[in-house]
JSON list of C-alpha atoms in Angstrom, two decimals:
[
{"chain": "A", "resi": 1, "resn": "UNK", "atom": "CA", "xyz": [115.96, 92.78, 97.44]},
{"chain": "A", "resi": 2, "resn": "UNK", "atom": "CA", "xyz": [115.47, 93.00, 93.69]},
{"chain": "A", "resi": 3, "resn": "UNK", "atom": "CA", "xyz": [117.04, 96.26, 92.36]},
{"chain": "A", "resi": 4, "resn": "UNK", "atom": "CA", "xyz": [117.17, 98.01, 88.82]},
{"chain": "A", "resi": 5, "resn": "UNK", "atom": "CA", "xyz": [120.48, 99.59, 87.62]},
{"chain": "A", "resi": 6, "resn": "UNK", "atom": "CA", "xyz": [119.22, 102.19, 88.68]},
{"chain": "A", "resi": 7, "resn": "UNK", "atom": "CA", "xyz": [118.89, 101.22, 92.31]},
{"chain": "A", "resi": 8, "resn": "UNK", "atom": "CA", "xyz": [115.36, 101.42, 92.59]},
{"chain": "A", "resi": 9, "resn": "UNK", "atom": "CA", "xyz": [113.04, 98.58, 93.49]},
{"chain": "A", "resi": 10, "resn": "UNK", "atom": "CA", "xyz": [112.63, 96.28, 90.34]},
{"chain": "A", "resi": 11, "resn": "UNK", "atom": "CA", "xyz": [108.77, 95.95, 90.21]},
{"chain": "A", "resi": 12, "resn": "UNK", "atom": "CA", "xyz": [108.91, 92.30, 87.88]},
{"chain": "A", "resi": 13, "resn": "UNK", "atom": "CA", "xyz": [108.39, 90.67, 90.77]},
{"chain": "A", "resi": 14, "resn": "UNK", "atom": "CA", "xyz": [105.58, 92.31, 91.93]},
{"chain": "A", "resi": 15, "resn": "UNK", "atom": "CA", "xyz": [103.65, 92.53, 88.07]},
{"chain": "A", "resi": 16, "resn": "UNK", "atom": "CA", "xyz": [104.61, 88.91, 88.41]},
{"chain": "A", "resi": 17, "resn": "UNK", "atom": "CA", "xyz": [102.34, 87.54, 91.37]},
{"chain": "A", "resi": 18, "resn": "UNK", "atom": "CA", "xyz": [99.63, 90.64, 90.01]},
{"chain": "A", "resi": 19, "resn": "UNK", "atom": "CA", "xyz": [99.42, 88.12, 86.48]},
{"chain": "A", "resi": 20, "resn": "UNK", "atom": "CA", "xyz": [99.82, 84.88, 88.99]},
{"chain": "A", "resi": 21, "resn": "UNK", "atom": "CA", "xyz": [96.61, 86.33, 91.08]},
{"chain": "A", "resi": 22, "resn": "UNK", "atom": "CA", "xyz": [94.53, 87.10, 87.54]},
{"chain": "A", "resi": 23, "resn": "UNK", "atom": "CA", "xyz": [95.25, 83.46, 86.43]},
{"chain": "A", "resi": 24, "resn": "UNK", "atom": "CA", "xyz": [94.85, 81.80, 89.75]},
{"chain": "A", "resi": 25, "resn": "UNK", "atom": "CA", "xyz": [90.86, 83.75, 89.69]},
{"chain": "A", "resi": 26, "resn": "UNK", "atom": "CA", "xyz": [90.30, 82.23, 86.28]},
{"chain": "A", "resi": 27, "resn": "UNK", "atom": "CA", "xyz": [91.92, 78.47, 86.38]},
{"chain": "A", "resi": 28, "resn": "UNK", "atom": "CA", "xyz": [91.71, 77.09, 89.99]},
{"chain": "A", "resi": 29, "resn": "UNK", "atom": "CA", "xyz": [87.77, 76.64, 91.22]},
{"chain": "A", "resi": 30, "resn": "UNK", "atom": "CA", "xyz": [88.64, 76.95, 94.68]},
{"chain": "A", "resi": 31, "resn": "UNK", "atom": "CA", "xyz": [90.10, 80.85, 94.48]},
{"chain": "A", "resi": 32, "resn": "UNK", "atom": "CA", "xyz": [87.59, 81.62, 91.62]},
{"chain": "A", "resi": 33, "resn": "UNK", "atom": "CA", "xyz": [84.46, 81.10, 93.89]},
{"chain": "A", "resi": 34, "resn": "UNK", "atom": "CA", "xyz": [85.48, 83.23, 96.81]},
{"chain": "A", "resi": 35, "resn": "UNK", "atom": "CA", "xyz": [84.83, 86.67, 97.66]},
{"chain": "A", "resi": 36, "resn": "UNK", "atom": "CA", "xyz": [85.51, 89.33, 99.74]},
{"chain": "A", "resi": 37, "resn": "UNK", "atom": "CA", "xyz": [83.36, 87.95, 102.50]},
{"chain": "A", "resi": 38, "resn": "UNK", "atom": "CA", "xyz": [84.65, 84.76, 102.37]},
{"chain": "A", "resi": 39, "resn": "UNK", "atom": "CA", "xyz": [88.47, 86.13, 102.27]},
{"chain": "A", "resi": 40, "resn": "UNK", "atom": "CA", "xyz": [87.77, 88.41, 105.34]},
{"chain": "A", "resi": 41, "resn": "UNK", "atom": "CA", "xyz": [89.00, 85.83, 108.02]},
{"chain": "A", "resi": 42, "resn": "UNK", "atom": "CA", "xyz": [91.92, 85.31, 106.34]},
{"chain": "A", "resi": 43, "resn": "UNK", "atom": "CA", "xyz": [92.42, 89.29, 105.95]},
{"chain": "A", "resi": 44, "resn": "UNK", "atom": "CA", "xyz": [92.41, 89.10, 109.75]},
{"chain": "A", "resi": 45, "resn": "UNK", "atom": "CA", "xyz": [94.34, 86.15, 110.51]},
{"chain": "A", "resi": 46, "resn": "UNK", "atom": "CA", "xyz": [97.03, 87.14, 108.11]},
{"chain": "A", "resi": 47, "resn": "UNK", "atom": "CA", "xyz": [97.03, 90.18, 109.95]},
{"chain": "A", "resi": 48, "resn": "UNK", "atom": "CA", "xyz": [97.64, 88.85, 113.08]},
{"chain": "A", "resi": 49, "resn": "UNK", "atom": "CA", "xyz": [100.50, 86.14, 111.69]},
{"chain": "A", "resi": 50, "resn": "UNK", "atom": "CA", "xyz": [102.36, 89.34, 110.48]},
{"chain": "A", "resi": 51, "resn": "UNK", "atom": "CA", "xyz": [101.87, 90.68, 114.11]},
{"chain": "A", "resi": 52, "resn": "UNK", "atom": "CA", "xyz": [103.67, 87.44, 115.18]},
{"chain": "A", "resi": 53, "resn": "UNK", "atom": "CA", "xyz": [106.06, 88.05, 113.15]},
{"chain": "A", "resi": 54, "resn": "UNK", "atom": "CA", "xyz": [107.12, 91.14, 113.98]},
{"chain": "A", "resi": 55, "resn": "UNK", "atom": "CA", "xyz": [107.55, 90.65, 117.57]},
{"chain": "A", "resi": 56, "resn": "UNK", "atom": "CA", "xyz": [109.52, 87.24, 117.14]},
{"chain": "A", "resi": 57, "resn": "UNK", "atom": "CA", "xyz": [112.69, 87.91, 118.06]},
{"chain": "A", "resi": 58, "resn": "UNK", "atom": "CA", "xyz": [114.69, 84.38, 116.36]},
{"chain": "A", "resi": 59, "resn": "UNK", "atom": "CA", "xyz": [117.63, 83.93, 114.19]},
{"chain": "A", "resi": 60, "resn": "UNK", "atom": "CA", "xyz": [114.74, 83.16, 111.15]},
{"chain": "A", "resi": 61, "resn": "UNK", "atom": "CA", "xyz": [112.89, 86.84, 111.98]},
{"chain": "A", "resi": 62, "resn": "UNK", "atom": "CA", "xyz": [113.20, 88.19, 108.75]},
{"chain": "A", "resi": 63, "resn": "UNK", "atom": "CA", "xyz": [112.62, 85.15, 106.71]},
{"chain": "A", "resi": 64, "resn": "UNK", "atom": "CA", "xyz": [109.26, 85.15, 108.90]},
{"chain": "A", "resi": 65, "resn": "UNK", "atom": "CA", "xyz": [108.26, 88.06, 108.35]},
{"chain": "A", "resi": 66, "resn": "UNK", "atom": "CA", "xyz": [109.52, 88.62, 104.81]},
{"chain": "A", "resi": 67, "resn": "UNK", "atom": "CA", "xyz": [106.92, 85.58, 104.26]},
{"chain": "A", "resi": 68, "resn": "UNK", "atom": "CA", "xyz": [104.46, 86.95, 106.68]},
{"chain": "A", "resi": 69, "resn": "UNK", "atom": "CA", "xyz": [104.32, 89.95, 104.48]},
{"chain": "A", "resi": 70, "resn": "UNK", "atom": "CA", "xyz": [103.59, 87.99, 101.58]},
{"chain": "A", "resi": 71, "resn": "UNK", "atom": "CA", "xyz": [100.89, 86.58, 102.69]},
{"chain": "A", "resi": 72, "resn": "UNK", "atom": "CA", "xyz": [99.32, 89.80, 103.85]},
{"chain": "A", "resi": 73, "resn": "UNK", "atom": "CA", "xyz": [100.14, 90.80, 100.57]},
{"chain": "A", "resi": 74, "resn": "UNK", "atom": "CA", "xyz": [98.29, 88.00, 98.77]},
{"chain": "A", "resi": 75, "resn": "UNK", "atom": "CA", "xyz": [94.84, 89.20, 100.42]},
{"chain": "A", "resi": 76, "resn": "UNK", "atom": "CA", "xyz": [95.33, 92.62, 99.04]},
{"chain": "A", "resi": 77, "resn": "UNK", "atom": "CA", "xyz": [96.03, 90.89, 95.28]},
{"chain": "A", "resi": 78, "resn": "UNK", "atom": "CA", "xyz": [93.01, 88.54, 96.38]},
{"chain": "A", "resi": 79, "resn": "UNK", "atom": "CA", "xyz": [90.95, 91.53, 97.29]},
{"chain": "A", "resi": 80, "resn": "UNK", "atom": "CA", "xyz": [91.82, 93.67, 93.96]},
{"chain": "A", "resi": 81, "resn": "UNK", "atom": "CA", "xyz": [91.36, 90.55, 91.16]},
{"chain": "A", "resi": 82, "resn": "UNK", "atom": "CA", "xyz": [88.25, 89.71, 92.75]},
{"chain": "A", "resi": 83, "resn": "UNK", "atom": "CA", "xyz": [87.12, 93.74, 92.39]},
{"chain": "A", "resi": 84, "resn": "UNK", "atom": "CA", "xyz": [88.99, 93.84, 88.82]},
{"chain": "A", "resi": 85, "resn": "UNK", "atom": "CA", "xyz": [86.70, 90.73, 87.42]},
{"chain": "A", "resi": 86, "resn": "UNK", "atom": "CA", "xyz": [83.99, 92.62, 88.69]},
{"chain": "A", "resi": 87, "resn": "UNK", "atom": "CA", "xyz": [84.38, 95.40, 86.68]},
{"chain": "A", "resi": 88, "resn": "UNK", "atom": "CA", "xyz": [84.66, 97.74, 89.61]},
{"chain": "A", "resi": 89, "resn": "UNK", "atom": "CA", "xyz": [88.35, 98.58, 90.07]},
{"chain": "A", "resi": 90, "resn": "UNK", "atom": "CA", "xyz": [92.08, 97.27, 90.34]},
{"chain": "A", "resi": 91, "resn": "UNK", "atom": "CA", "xyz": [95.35, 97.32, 91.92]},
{"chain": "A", "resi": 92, "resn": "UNK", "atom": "CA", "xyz": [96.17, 100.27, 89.87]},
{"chain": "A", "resi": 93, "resn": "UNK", "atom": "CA", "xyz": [93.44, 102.08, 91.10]},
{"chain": "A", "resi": 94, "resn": "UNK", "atom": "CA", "xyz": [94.57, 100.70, 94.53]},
{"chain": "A", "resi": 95, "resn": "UNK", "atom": "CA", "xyz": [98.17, 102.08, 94.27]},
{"chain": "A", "resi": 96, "resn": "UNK", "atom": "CA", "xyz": [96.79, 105.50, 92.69]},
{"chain": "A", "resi": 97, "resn": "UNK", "atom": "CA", "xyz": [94.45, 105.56, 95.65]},
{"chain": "A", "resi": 98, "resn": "UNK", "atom": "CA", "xyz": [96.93, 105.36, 97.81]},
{"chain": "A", "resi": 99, "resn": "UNK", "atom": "CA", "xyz": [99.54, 107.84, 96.14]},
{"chain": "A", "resi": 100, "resn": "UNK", "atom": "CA", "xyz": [97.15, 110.40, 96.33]},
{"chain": "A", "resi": 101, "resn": "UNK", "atom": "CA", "xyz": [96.44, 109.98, 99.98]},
{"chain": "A", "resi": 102, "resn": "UNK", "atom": "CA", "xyz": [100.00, 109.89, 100.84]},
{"chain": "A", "resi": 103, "resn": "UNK", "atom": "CA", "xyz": [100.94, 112.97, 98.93]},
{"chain": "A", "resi": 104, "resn": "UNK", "atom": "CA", "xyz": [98.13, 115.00, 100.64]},
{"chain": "A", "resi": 105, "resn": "UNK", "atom": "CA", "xyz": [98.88, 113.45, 104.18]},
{"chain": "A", "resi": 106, "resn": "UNK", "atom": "CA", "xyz": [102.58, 113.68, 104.23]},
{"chain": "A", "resi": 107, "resn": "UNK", "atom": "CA", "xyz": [102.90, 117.85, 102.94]},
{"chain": "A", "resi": 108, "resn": "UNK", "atom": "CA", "xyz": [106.03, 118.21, 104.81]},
{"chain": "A", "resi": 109, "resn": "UNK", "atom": "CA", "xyz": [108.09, 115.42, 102.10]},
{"chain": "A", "resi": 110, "resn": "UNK", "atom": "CA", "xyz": [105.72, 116.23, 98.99]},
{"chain": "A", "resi": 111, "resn": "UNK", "atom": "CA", "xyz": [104.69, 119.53, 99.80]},
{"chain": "A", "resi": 112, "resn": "UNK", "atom": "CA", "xyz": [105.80, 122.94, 101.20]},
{"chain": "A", "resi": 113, "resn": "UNK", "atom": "CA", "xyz": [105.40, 122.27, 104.97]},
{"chain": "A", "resi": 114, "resn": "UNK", "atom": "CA", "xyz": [108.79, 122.22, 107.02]},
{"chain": "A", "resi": 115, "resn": "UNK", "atom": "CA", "xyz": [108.50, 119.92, 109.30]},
{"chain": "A", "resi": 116, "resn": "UNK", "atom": "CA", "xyz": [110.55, 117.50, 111.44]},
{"chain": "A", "resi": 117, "resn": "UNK", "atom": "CA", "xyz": [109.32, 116.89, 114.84]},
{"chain": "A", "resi": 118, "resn": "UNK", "atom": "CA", "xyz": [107.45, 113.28, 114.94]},
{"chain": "A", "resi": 119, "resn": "UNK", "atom": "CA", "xyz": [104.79, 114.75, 116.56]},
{"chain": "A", "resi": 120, "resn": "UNK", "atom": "CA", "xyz": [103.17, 117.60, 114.49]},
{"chain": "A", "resi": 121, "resn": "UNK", "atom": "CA", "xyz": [104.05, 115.75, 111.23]},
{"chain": "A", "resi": 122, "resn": "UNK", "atom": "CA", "xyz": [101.12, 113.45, 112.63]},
{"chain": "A", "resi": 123, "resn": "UNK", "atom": "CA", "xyz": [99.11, 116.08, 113.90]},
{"chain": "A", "resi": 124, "resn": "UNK", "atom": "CA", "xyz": [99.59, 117.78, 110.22]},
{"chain": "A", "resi": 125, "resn": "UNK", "atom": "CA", "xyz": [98.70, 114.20, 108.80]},
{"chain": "A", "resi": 126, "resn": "UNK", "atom": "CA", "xyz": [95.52, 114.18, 111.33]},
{"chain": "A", "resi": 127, "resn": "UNK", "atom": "CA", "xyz": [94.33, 117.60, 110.07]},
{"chain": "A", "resi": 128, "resn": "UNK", "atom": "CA", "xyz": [95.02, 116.42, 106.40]},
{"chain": "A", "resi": 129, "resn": "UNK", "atom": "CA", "xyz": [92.84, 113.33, 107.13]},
{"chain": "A", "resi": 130, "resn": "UNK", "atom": "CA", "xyz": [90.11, 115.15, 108.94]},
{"chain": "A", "resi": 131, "resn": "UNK", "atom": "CA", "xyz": [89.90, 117.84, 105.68]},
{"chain": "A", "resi": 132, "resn": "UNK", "atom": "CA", "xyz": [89.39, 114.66, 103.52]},
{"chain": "A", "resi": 133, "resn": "UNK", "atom": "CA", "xyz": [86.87, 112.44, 105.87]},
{"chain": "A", "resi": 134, "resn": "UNK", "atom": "CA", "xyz": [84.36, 115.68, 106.68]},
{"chain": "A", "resi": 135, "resn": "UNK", "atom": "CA", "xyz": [83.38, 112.72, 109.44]},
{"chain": "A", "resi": 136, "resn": "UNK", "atom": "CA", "xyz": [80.07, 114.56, 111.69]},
{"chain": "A", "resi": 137, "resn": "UNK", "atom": "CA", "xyz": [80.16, 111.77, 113.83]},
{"chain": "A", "resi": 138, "resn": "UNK", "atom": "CA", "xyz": [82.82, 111.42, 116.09]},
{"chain": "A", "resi": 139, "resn": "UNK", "atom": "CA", "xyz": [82.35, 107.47, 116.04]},
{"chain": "A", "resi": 140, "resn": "UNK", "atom": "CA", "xyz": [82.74, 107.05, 112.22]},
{"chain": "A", "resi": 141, "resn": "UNK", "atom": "CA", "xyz": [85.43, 105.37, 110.92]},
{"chain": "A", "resi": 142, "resn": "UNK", "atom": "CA", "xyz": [86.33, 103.69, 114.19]},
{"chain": "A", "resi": 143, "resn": "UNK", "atom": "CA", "xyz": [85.87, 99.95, 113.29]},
{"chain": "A", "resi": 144, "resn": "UNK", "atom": "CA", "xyz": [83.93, 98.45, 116.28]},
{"chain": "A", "resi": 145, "resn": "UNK", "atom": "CA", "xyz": [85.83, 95.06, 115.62]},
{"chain": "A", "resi": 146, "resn": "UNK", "atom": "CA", "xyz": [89.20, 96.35, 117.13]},
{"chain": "A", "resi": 147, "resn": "UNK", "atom": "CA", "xyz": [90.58, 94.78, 120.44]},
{"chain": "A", "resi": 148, "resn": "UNK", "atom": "CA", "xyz": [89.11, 96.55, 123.29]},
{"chain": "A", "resi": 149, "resn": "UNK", "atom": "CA", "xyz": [92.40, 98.02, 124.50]},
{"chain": "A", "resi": 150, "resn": "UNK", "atom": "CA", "xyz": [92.87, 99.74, 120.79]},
{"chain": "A", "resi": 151, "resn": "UNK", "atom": "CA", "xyz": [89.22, 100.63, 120.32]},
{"chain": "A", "resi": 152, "resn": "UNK", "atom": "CA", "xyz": [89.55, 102.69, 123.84]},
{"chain": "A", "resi": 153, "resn": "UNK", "atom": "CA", "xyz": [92.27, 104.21, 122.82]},
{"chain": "A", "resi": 154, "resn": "UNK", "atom": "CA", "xyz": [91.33, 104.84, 119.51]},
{"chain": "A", "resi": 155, "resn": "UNK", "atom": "CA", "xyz": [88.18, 106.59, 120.90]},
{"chain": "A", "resi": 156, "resn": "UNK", "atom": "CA", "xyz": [89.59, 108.43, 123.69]},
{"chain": "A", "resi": 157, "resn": "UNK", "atom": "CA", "xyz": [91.93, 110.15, 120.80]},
{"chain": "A", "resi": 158, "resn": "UNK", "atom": "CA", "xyz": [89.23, 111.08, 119.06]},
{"chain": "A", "resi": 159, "resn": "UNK", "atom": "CA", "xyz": [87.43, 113.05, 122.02]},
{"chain": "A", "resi": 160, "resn": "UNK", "atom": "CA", "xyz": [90.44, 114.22, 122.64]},
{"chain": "A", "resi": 161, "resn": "UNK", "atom": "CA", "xyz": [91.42, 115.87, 119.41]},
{"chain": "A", "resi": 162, "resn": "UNK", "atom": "CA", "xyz": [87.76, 117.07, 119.33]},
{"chain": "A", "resi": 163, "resn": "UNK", "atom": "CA", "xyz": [88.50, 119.06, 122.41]},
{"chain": "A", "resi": 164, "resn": "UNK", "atom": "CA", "xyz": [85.91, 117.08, 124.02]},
{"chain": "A", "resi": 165, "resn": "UNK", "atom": "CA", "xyz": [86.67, 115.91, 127.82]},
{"chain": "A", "resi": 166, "resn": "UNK", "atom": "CA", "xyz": [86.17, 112.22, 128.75]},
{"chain": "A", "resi": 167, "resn": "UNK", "atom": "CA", "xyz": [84.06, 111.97, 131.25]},
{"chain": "A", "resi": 168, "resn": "UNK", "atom": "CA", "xyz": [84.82, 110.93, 134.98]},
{"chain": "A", "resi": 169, "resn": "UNK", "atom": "CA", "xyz": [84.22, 107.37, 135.70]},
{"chain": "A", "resi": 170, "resn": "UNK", "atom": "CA", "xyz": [80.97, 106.92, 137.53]},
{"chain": "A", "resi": 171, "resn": "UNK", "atom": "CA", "xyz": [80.87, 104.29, 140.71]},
{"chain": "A", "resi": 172, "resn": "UNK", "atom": "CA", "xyz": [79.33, 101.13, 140.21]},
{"chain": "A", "resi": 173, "resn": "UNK", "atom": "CA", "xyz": [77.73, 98.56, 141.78]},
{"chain": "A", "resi": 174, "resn": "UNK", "atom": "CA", "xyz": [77.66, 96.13, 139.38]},
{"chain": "A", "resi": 175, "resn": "UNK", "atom": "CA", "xyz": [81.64, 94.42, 138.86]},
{"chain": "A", "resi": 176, "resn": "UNK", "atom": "CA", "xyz": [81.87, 94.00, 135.23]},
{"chain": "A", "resi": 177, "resn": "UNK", "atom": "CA", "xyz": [81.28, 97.81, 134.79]},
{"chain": "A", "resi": 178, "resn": "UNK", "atom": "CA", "xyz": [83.23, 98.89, 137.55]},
{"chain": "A", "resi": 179, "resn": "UNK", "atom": "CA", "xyz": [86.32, 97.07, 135.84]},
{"chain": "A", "resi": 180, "resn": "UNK", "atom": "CA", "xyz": [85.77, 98.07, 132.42]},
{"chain": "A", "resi": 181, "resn": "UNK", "atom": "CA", "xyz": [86.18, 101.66, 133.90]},
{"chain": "A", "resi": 182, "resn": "UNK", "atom": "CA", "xyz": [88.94, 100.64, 135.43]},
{"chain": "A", "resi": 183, "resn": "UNK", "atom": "CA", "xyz": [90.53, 99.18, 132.37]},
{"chain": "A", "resi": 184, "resn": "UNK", "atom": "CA", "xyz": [89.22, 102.79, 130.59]},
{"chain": "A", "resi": 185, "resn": "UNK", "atom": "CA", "xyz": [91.28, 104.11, 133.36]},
{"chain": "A", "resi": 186, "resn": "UNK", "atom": "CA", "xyz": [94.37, 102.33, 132.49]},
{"chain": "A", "resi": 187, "resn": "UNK", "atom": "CA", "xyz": [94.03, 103.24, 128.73]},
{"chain": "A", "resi": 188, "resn": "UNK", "atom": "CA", "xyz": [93.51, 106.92, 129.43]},
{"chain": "A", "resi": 189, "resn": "UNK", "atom": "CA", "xyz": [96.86, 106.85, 131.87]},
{"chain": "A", "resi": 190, "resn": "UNK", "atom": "CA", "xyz": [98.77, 104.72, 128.95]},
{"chain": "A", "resi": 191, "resn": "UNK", "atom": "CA", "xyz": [98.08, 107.46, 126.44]},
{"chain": "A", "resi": 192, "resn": "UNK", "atom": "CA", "xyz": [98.85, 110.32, 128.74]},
{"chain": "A", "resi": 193, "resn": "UNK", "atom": "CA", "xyz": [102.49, 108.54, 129.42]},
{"chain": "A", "resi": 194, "resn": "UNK", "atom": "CA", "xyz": [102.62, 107.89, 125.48]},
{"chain": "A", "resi": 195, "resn": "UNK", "atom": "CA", "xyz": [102.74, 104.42, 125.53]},
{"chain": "A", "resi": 196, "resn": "UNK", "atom": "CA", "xyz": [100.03, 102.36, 123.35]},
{"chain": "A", "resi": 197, "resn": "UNK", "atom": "CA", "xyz": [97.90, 99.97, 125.62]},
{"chain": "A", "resi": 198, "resn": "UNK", "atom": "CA", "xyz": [97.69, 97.63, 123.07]},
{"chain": "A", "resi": 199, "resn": "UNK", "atom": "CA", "xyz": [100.90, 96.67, 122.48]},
{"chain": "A", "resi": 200, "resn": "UNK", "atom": "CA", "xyz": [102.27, 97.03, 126.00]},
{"chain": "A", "resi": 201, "resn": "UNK", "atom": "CA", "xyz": [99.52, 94.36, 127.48]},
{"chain": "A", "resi": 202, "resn": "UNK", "atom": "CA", "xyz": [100.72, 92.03, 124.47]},
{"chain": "A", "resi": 203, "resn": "UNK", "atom": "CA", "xyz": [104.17, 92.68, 125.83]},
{"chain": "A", "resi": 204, "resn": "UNK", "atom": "CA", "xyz": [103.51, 92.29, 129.31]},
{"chain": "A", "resi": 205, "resn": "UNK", "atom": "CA", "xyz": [101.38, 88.90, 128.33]},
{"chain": "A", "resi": 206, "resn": "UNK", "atom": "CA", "xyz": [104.98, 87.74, 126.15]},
{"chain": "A", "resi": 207, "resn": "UNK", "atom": "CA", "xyz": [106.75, 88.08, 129.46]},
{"chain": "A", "resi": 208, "resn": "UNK", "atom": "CA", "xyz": [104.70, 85.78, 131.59]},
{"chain": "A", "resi": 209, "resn": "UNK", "atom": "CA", "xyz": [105.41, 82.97, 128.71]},
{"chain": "A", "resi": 210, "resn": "UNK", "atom": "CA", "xyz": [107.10, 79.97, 130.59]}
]
């Protein structure tokens, strides 16, 4: 890790690759004549390489993911020079973006909340996010792409931070329903027990590797 004298984080490297990502848009044809349509699968497979990453458990992990995490960082430089040449905004509008958010979200470090327990420092980020969405539908900002296991659970936080009760599972006749309640079932029972579905099915799949 690069540090300045003063121990912080030494950002050349970073304004380095920011300059690399400006020239790369202007000299090489290839990078120049995508956009962010074109970049989205490799947003998402990037994504999932970093997931791959993380849960590889060899003596190279952290080179992995150290690279891994470049890479997912190379979409979001992609993303911004592509919006900067456009005129519409850049990664300094990115970062300020994202300061903001995290100062309103996280009250109990950059505010005047006291607050340790895990948690209702998410419930307090929850209630920060909710005062800043003004969402009327209890759908929005769920992205329909998720994995099925995280877009159930996803949902079934939402009703339930909306006080609203899921409803019972209905008997059917008809298989393919009756086991997607089932599998509705098994989210609901993995986020009573607080365990994410998600990630424990991955897990679960990991262990019946050969």
């Amino acid at each position: 890790m690069r540090l300045s004298r003063a121990g912080t984080m030494d950002p050349s490297a970073l304004l380095e690759v920011v300059a690399m990502m400006r020239r790369l848009r202007g000299e090489c044809g290839w990078k120049a004549a995508q956009t962010h349509r074109t970049l989205a699968r490799h947003l998402l497979e990037e994504t999932y390489e970093t997931l791959e990453a993380i849960e590889s458990d060899g003596p190279d992990r952290d080179d992995h993911l150290r690279e891994e995490l470049g890479d997912l960082l190379l979409q979001v430089l992609f993303h911004a020079a592509i919006a900067e040449q456009e005129g519409r905004f850049d990664l300094d509008d990115v970062a300020a973006g994202l300061a903001t958010k995290l100062r309103h979200r996280n009250p109990h470090v950059f505010g005047d909340l006291v607050e340790t327990d895990p948690v209702r420092i998410n419930d307090a980020w929850e209630a920060a996010k909710a005062t800043e969405k003004q969402r009327d539908d209890l759908w929005e900002g769920i992205p329909a792409a998720l994995p099925a296991l995280a877009l159930a659970a996803k949902v079934l936080e939402r009703h339930e931070r909306a006080g609203i009760a899921a409803p019972a599972p209905v008997e059917q006749p008809d298989p393919a329903t009756a086991v997607g309640e089932e599998l509705l079932g098994c989210v609901e029972r993995a986020r009573s027990q607080g365990v994410d579905p998600e990630q424990a099915l991955r897990d679960a799949v990991r262990r019946r590797r050969p």
